[in-house]
XYZ file of C-alpha atoms in Angstrom:
556
model
C -6.924 1.814 25.889
C -10.576 2.751 25.473
C -12.376 3.675 28.666
C -16.018 4.580 29.314
C -16.093 7.462 31.798
C -18.829 9.383 33.558
C -18.819 12.327 35.872
C -18.633 11.173 39.473
C -21.761 13.184 40.278
C -23.726 12.100 37.182
C -23.600 8.335 37.068
C -27.014 8.310 35.417
C -25.542 9.981 32.293
C -24.463 7.989 29.259
C -20.720 7.237 29.415
C -18.230 8.886 27.054
C -15.420 6.868 25.481
C -11.847 8.174 25.891
C -8.484 6.759 24.894
C -5.807 6.504 27.600
C -2.945 7.231 28.095
C -3.017 10.627 26.452
C -1.082 13.880 26.225
C -1.889 17.270 27.745
C -4.113 18.509 24.948
C -6.248 15.350 24.949
C -6.597 15.258 28.740
C -7.906 18.837 28.599
C -10.478 17.591 26.096
C -11.553 14.895 28.594
C -12.280 17.582 31.171
C -14.187 19.660 28.619
C -16.330 16.780 27.338
C -17.244 15.728 30.868
C -17.965 19.357 31.768
C -15.505 19.330 34.663
C -13.297 21.947 36.236
C -9.645 20.999 36.657
C -9.072 19.561 40.129
C -7.020 17.010 42.043
C -10.049 15.463 43.769
C -11.866 12.337 42.498
C -13.976 13.549 39.576
C -14.748 10.611 37.292
C -16.433 7.225 37.482
C -15.037 4.292 35.477
C -18.019 2.667 33.816
C -16.064 0.114 31.799
C -12.649 -0.672 30.302
C -13.278 -1.812 26.741
C -11.488 -4.793 25.187
C -9.338 -5.499 28.271
C -11.037 -7.840 30.738
C -8.105 -7.899 33.168
C -8.022 -4.127 33.507
C -11.797 -3.970 33.620
C -11.812 -6.377 36.591
C -9.500 -4.030 38.489
C -10.955 -0.630 37.597
C -14.642 -1.070 36.744
C -16.835 0.911 39.130
C -13.964 2.867 40.669
C -14.037 6.592 41.350
C -10.834 8.456 40.666
C -9.210 11.624 39.416
C -8.795 11.892 35.640
C -5.091 12.767 35.905
C -4.477 9.875 38.303
C -6.101 7.520 35.829
C -3.996 8.901 33.013
C -0.789 8.627 35.060
C -1.487 4.952 35.815
C -1.956 4.182 32.132
C 1.172 6.141 31.199
C 3.169 3.988 33.599
C 1.571 0.762 32.356
C 2.248 1.803 28.762
C 5.870 0.759 29.352
C 4.940 -2.771 30.526
C 5.659 -5.826 28.436
C 3.337 -8.846 28.538
C 5.099 -10.443 31.500
C 5.022 -7.245 33.578
C 1.305 -6.820 32.869
C 0.593 -10.319 34.182
C 2.601 -9.636 37.340
C 0.711 -6.371 37.803
C -2.708 -7.988 37.453
C -1.762 -10.949 39.661
C -0.384 -8.612 42.347
C -3.460 -6.371 42.241
C -5.628 -9.483 42.651
C -3.544 -10.925 45.483
C -3.311 -7.661 47.418
C -6.971 -6.803 46.757
C -5.995 -3.237 45.916
C -8.834 -0.735 46.003
C -7.538 2.779 45.395
C -5.869 4.447 42.441
C -2.941 5.448 44.677
C -2.359 1.777 45.561
C -2.434 0.782 41.882
C -0.015 3.538 40.895
C 2.376 2.442 43.644
C 2.069 -1.159 42.468
C 3.002 -0.095 38.930
C 6.391 1.021 40.339
C 6.826 -2.093 42.500
C 6.127 -5.084 40.243
C 9.765 -6.147 40.788
C 8.756 -7.103 44.343
C 6.709 -10.033 43.019
C 7.509 -13.188 41.055
C 4.842 -14.998 39.062
C 4.907 -18.634 37.936
C 2.299 -19.711 35.404
C 3.848 -23.010 34.291
C 5.686 -25.459 36.585
C 6.557 -28.046 33.913
C 10.236 -27.066 33.677
C 11.541 -26.243 37.167
C 15.003 -25.387 35.829
C 13.505 -22.597 33.716
C 11.091 -21.593 36.504
C 13.983 -21.215 38.953
C 16.061 -19.075 36.647
C 13.035 -16.876 35.931
C 12.352 -16.504 39.658
C 16.009 -15.624 40.288
C 16.055 -13.066 37.470
C 12.784 -11.417 38.483
C 14.043 -11.037 42.054
C 17.502 -9.721 41.121
C 16.039 -7.647 38.220
C 19.344 -7.689 36.304
C 22.227 -10.172 36.425
C 25.206 -11.047 34.279
C 24.694 -13.876 31.803
C 27.430 -15.931 33.494
C 25.802 -15.539 36.922
C 22.417 -16.652 35.591
C 23.981 -19.640 33.838
C 25.540 -20.763 37.138
C 22.217 -20.693 39.012
C 20.783 -24.141 39.701
C 17.303 -23.314 38.554
C 15.484 -26.382 39.863
C 16.975 -26.039 43.359
C 16.141 -22.333 43.485
C 12.573 -23.022 42.323
C 12.050 -25.742 44.954
C 13.400 -23.443 47.678
C 10.880 -20.762 46.731
C 7.987 -23.235 46.427
C 8.690 -24.909 49.804
C 9.786 -21.989 51.951
C 8.275 -18.784 50.589
C 5.526 -17.881 53.087
C 3.957 -15.279 50.815
C 2.423 -17.177 47.937
C -1.018 -16.655 46.467
C -2.866 -18.533 43.771
C -4.236 -16.051 41.235
C -5.999 -16.376 37.856
C -2.581 -15.653 36.282
C -0.537 -18.241 38.207
C 1.100 -18.530 41.610
C 2.393 -15.214 42.901
C 5.344 -15.034 45.282
C 6.557 -12.009 47.182
C 10.330 -11.945 46.778
C 13.008 -10.231 48.858
C 12.579 -6.814 47.209
C 10.859 -4.333 49.504
C 8.075 -2.196 47.976
C 8.379 1.571 48.237
C 5.696 4.220 48.451
C 6.463 6.129 45.267
C 3.129 7.954 45.082
C 1.706 9.593 48.207
C -1.748 10.182 46.749
C -1.043 13.865 46.137
C 2.120 14.593 44.118
C 2.947 12.433 41.104
C 6.418 10.862 41.043
C 8.899 11.612 38.289
C 8.058 9.589 35.178
C 8.917 10.299 31.546
C 6.144 8.868 29.410
C 7.331 10.569 26.224
C 10.406 12.480 25.139
C 10.510 16.025 26.493
C 12.889 18.938 26.105
C 13.234 19.607 29.832
C 11.878 18.530 33.208
C 11.154 21.067 35.923
C 11.002 20.052 39.575
C 8.816 22.345 41.651
C 9.306 22.153 45.406
C 6.921 23.684 47.950
C 6.136 22.807 51.565
C 8.646 19.953 51.417
C 6.882 18.235 48.493
C 7.964 17.841 44.860
C 5.960 17.969 41.647
C 7.230 17.666 38.083
C 6.274 19.389 34.850
C 7.573 18.337 31.455
C 8.390 21.021 28.902
C 6.929 22.129 26.637
C 3.617 22.073 28.453
C 0.361 24.013 28.681
C -0.519 26.533 31.383
C -3.123 24.036 32.609
C -0.406 21.485 33.431
C 1.417 24.082 35.529
C -1.862 24.951 37.249
C -2.470 21.280 38.103
C 1.077 20.898 39.432
C 0.477 23.830 41.785
C -2.817 22.291 42.898
C -1.047 19.056 43.785
C 1.514 21.077 45.742
C -1.371 22.854 47.472
C -0.055 26.285 46.584
C -1.495 28.983 44.328
C 1.627 30.726 43.091
C 4.831 29.738 41.357
C 6.785 32.247 43.425
C 6.136 29.959 46.426
C 8.124 27.212 44.688
C 11.782 26.410 44.278
C 12.605 25.574 40.662
C 15.173 22.985 39.549
C 15.898 22.349 35.858
C 16.884 19.010 34.356
C 17.564 19.073 30.623
C 19.950 17.469 28.170
C 18.706 19.834 25.453
C 19.415 23.230 27.030
C 23.064 24.185 27.267
C 24.586 25.450 30.517
C 24.786 28.891 28.882
C 21.020 29.012 28.342
C 20.212 27.700 31.813
C 22.597 30.178 33.442
C 21.120 33.124 31.518
C 17.550 32.113 32.299
C 18.365 31.308 35.930
C 19.535 34.890 36.368
C 15.821 35.766 36.464
C 14.959 35.055 40.069
C 11.183 34.925 39.545
C 10.022 31.306 39.075
C 7.180 32.490 36.825
C 9.575 34.219 34.425
C 11.993 31.318 34.544
C 9.402 28.656 33.721
C 7.629 30.802 31.119
C 10.937 31.438 29.351
C 12.007 27.804 29.484
C 8.612 26.691 28.217
C 8.738 29.042 25.228
C 12.244 27.898 24.393
C 11.206 24.241 24.797
C 8.368 24.799 22.311
C 10.894 26.243 19.884
C 13.311 23.344 20.402
C 10.544 20.798 19.869
C 9.606 22.552 16.642
C 13.085 22.716 15.082
C 14.286 19.204 15.982
C 17.640 17.824 17.129
C 19.644 18.715 14.016
C 18.814 22.389 14.218
C 19.190 22.456 18.011
C 22.816 21.476 17.457
C 23.166 24.272 14.908
C 21.522 26.769 17.292
C 23.999 25.816 20.020
C 26.858 26.453 17.575
C 25.330 29.808 16.679
C 25.295 30.786 20.348
C 28.944 29.702 20.655
C 29.774 32.228 17.929
C 27.615 35.100 19.192
C 27.401 34.459 22.963
C 24.010 35.976 23.817
C 23.804 37.648 27.211
C 20.085 37.952 27.861
C 16.873 36.022 27.312
C 15.775 38.574 24.699
C 18.980 38.022 22.746
C 18.467 34.244 22.840
C 14.983 34.590 21.343
C 16.159 37.155 18.779
C 18.776 34.629 17.650
C 16.150 31.886 17.559
C 13.910 34.011 15.340
C 16.755 34.646 12.889
C 18.903 31.528 13.169
C 18.358 30.561 9.522
C 19.764 33.896 8.369
C 23.286 32.945 9.520
C 26.019 30.874 7.917
C 28.625 29.375 10.220
C 32.139 28.318 9.270
C 33.524 26.596 12.362
C 37.293 26.602 12.676
C 37.827 29.336 10.051
C 39.899 32.042 11.777
C 41.639 33.965 9.001
C 40.862 35.617 5.684
C 43.118 33.174 3.852
C 41.550 30.074 5.438
C 38.107 31.425 4.548
C 39.161 31.931 0.931
C 40.732 28.470 0.855
C 37.577 26.872 2.256
C 35.321 28.603 -0.268
C 37.476 27.584 -3.227
C 38.539 24.096 -2.132
C 35.760 22.709 0.056
C 32.514 24.633 -0.342
C 31.529 22.896 -3.561
C 31.045 26.192 -5.411
C 34.093 25.543 -7.597
C 35.704 22.628 -9.387
C 38.993 22.708 -7.520
C 42.189 21.270 -8.991
C 44.938 20.887 -6.382
C 47.555 21.157 -9.143
C 46.607 24.834 -9.480
C 46.955 25.680 -5.798
C 50.223 27.622 -6.152
C 48.516 29.939 -8.648
C 45.511 30.730 -6.442
C 45.551 33.746 -4.130
C 43.255 32.432 -1.378
C 43.693 35.503 0.785
C 42.699 37.881 -1.988
C 39.610 35.827 -2.785
C 38.677 35.774 0.903
C 39.093 39.551 1.165
C 36.897 40.107 -1.878
C 34.163 37.836 -0.595
C 34.182 39.302 2.904
C 33.953 42.818 1.482
C 30.553 41.937 0.006
C 28.964 40.292 3.038
C 28.213 41.031 6.695
C 30.636 38.716 8.445
C 33.104 38.539 11.320
C 35.512 36.184 13.038
C 34.517 34.819 16.425
C 36.300 32.506 18.837
C 34.531 29.598 17.125
C 35.217 30.548 13.519
C 33.752 32.788 10.839
C 30.096 33.827 10.833
C 28.039 35.502 8.103
C 24.687 37.224 8.653
C 22.384 37.633 5.653
C 19.308 39.016 7.363
C 18.056 42.379 8.572
C 16.725 41.765 12.094
C 17.541 45.005 13.897
C 16.907 43.319 17.268
C 20.305 41.684 16.739
C 22.041 44.954 15.937
C 23.496 45.588 19.394
C 24.771 42.101 20.130
C 26.290 41.611 16.656
C 27.910 45.018 16.831
C 29.241 44.748 20.383
C 30.317 41.098 20.319
C 31.518 40.752 16.724
C 31.782 44.262 15.246
C 29.122 43.519 12.584
C 27.217 46.470 11.158
C 23.803 45.419 9.906
C 22.469 46.859 6.659
C 19.266 48.866 6.719
C 16.026 46.950 6.564
C 14.948 45.798 3.131
C 11.437 45.366 1.909
C 10.487 41.716 1.660
C 9.814 40.469 -1.843
C 7.623 37.759 -3.287
C 9.087 35.403 -5.873
C 6.780 32.962 -7.626
C 7.944 29.782 -9.309
C 5.465 28.170 -11.685
C 5.000 24.550 -12.716
C 2.459 22.594 -14.767
C -0.293 20.618 -13.042
C -1.599 17.158 -13.799
C -5.288 16.830 -12.918
C -7.009 13.436 -12.873
C -10.230 11.765 -11.766
C -11.590 8.241 -11.387
C -15.205 9.429 -11.589
C -16.425 9.054 -15.185
C -19.799 9.164 -16.870
C -20.788 5.995 -18.708
C -22.762 5.789 -21.947
C -26.026 5.892 -20.024
C -25.179 9.135 -18.237
C -24.473 7.530 -14.870
C -21.281 8.183 -12.882
C -19.036 5.198 -12.158
C -15.484 4.615 -10.903
C -12.829 3.876 -13.504
C -9.930 1.459 -12.959
C -7.393 3.931 -14.366
C -7.218 7.692 -13.789
C -8.623 9.953 -16.490
C -6.596 13.113 -17.087
C -8.634 16.315 -17.145
C -7.918 19.558 -18.923
C -7.364 22.816 -17.029
C -10.556 24.155 -18.531
C -12.665 21.471 -16.844
C -11.596 22.428 -13.296
C -11.158 26.225 -13.426
C -14.494 26.718 -11.681
C -13.219 24.768 -8.660
C -10.372 27.086 -7.638
C -11.803 27.632 -4.154
C -12.081 23.902 -3.501
C -8.500 23.336 -4.672
C -7.120 26.173 -2.541
C -8.972 24.799 0.474
C -7.435 21.363 -0.137
C -3.955 22.940 -0.352
C -4.535 24.674 2.973
C -5.599 21.376 4.586
C -2.429 19.711 3.302
C -0.265 22.214 5.192
C 0.809 21.258 8.709
C 0.568 23.516 11.798
C 4.348 23.405 12.240
C 4.795 24.954 8.786
C 3.026 28.194 9.687
C 6.190 30.192 10.382
C 8.430 29.148 7.475
C 6.221 27.033 5.268
C 8.208 24.266 3.591
C 11.500 26.010 4.344
C 11.067 24.255 7.683
C 12.480 21.164 5.961
C 15.348 22.887 4.157
C 18.284 21.382 6.054
C 21.195 23.473 4.757
C 22.366 26.478 6.753
C 23.435 28.557 3.804
C 22.546 31.791 2.047
C 19.381 30.228 0.595
C 18.113 29.408 4.081
C 18.852 32.987 5.103
C 17.326 34.688 2.078
C 14.188 32.567 1.632
C 12.099 33.378 4.675
C 9.229 31.083 3.665
C 7.607 29.277 0.759
C 4.215 27.666 0.234
C 2.347 26.058 -2.638
C -0.704 27.521 -4.326
C -2.356 27.680 -7.757
C -2.936 30.545 -10.188
C -4.428 31.171 -13.590
C -1.666 32.101 -16.026
C -2.736 32.898 -19.599
C -6.006 30.988 -19.085
C -4.142 27.944 -17.796
C -4.134 26.675 -14.223
C -0.580 26.519 -12.886
C 0.961 25.274 -9.690
C 2.994 27.954 -7.971
C 5.528 28.020 -5.151
C 5.224 31.399 -3.432
C 8.544 32.451 -1.892
C 8.947 35.287 0.628
C 12.466 36.669 0.219
C 14.651 38.662 2.584
C 16.962 39.535 -0.296
C 17.449 38.867 -4.010
C 18.663 35.399 -4.951
C 21.712 34.818 -7.096
C 21.376 32.436 -10.039
C 23.081 29.703 -8.027
C 20.779 30.274 -5.031
C 17.730 30.264 -7.288
C 18.798 26.916 -8.711
C 19.211 25.494 -5.190
C 15.734 26.502 -4.080
C 14.250 25.234 -7.353
C 15.809 21.834 -6.664
C 14.396 21.816 -3.148
C 10.916 22.732 -4.385
C 11.122 20.063 -7.068
C 11.893 17.468 -4.362
C 8.875 18.655 -2.372
C 6.579 18.368 -5.391
C 7.750 14.864 -6.292
C 8.443 13.180 -2.945
C 7.381 15.441 -0.079
C 4.462 17.817 0.158
C 3.301 17.093 -3.385
C 3.262 13.313 -2.900
C 0.837 13.711 -0.013
C -1.295 16.291 -1.780
C -1.777 14.277 -4.969
C -3.397 11.537 -2.868
C -5.914 13.943 -1.314
C -9.250 13.766 -3.130
C -10.863 17.130 -3.838
C -14.646 16.910 -3.933
C -16.345 18.779 -6.784
C -19.657 18.672 -8.600
C -18.021 16.549 -11.280
C -16.679 14.032 -8.745
C -13.394 13.688 -6.872
C -10.340 15.107 -8.596
C -6.641 14.690 -7.805
C -3.920 17.254 -8.540
C -0.204 16.581 -8.970
C 2.290 19.439 -8.903
C 4.897 17.174 -10.509
C 5.119 14.579 -13.255
C 7.949 12.519 -14.680
C 7.677 13.793 -18.251
C 10.387 15.834 -19.933
C 7.914 18.683 -20.342
C 7.740 19.343 -16.604
C 9.579 22.492 -15.515
C 9.763 25.044 -12.738
C 10.179 28.645 -13.896
C 10.140 32.175 -12.552
C 7.593 34.681 -13.794
C 10.373 36.352 -15.780
C 11.288 33.065 -17.443
C 7.619 32.639 -18.357
C 7.304 36.210 -19.619
C 4.761 37.358 -17.001
C 5.039 40.217 -14.523
C 6.568 39.350 -11.150
C 4.459 40.731 -8.284
C 6.150 42.194 -5.212
C 5.101 42.357 -1.572
C 5.319 45.930 -0.379
C 5.244 47.490 3.046
C 6.899 44.641 4.995
C 10.053 45.730 6.770
C 12.432 43.917 9.097
C 12.344 45.549 12.479
């Protein structure tokens, strides 16, 4: 909802338009644009609610706190059309003046019943019954004599008010004071990783993780305390396991506890539900004991392969041959296969161990994990290896719709015109800038490996990959730049090539080819993939050019 706001002490200023409800980062921007310090006192003046006359009638000209205003709109964001009408009718009937009263009303709309059309009393009665009871079984509602119930309410309800939205009746539900004008009640506007209840001086305030330091600061202001160590901390989360909460709760300082939970919540939000499940399995195998070990595992989680339920060398060999997909297995040959011997040979060439949950393989070099892997599982990590760069090259298709007609004027063509590499080589900087803009903030750590959803040796060995362009033998080529923890086998190389091909055709590349790149010759479009048989993705070696390496980067 668009709202014109002014500073409470500068009503002569031109209003600034903001969109409510909004998240933490946007609300901080509201404070910045209005030139306000964060506070819990009234600090803004509502000049106008745009495109919503009902809300404008309630709020126009009111003074309030920015966070109070945002909380009200967060709560109303969950309303359907009927609930909104009840809210507006109730606010009108009660002549509510303050933001605290409106916030409390937003939690108490079930205490009112609104009738806008009396033509069908049977329907009116059932609606009145349902709004008062809030939830009833279908059979119970069917048995209600709607007309009789409606007439009873119309004749005998002493609390009825005619409003612009219909006749409003107070029903038997008693309103509660949910908001005391200081501490906000618990309300989940959007999905969060965890909720923290802070308690101080007998009052409660809630923060929703992950959150900014400013949100914690505002929570303390509403609790009228300056320090987290004055607060009791309670954690409510369906995302964090009991193991994590118990480890973190061992730190008795609320500041450390919340800071740790917030960092972990940011990580959980980044990796998504699928990988959270995998991370929980990883902890079941390794059983971290400290916060530092949890974060070390988080940093290296993609360097592990887990084989749940595999508890012997023979079962590991059987799994790899029969179920892993690496081999074409024929059950008729089972009596001739020595599964145990194969398992022994494979385990001899990898860093792996059996845990209570199964078999686990580590393919990385993070020395921060050395102690826990050694003490808990008997794994001995190899020495750090120097990271390597592997580049995979592919042809580019470059097109434009800007063409020069026979009179020398530029016009837009109906069909794309394909350009040669030679025509765009002077625009390398513009193209690289466009590639950078096409990358998302969440891809900073791992690039497009963020979306690689297999927990296998490829995920462990390829630390990151990104797209770029290079001149190769006077021809502009698309290139996927891979940062490797270790050399790839032929099979692993083929897997990552397939993943990159999918990104060029349907993922990253599909978005990039629609991004116009402004040049002196007009807008150009670049595709890293095309459907022709001539398209390929090759290593530098396969192309006969020297493969560069990244030196000086070690795993600590």
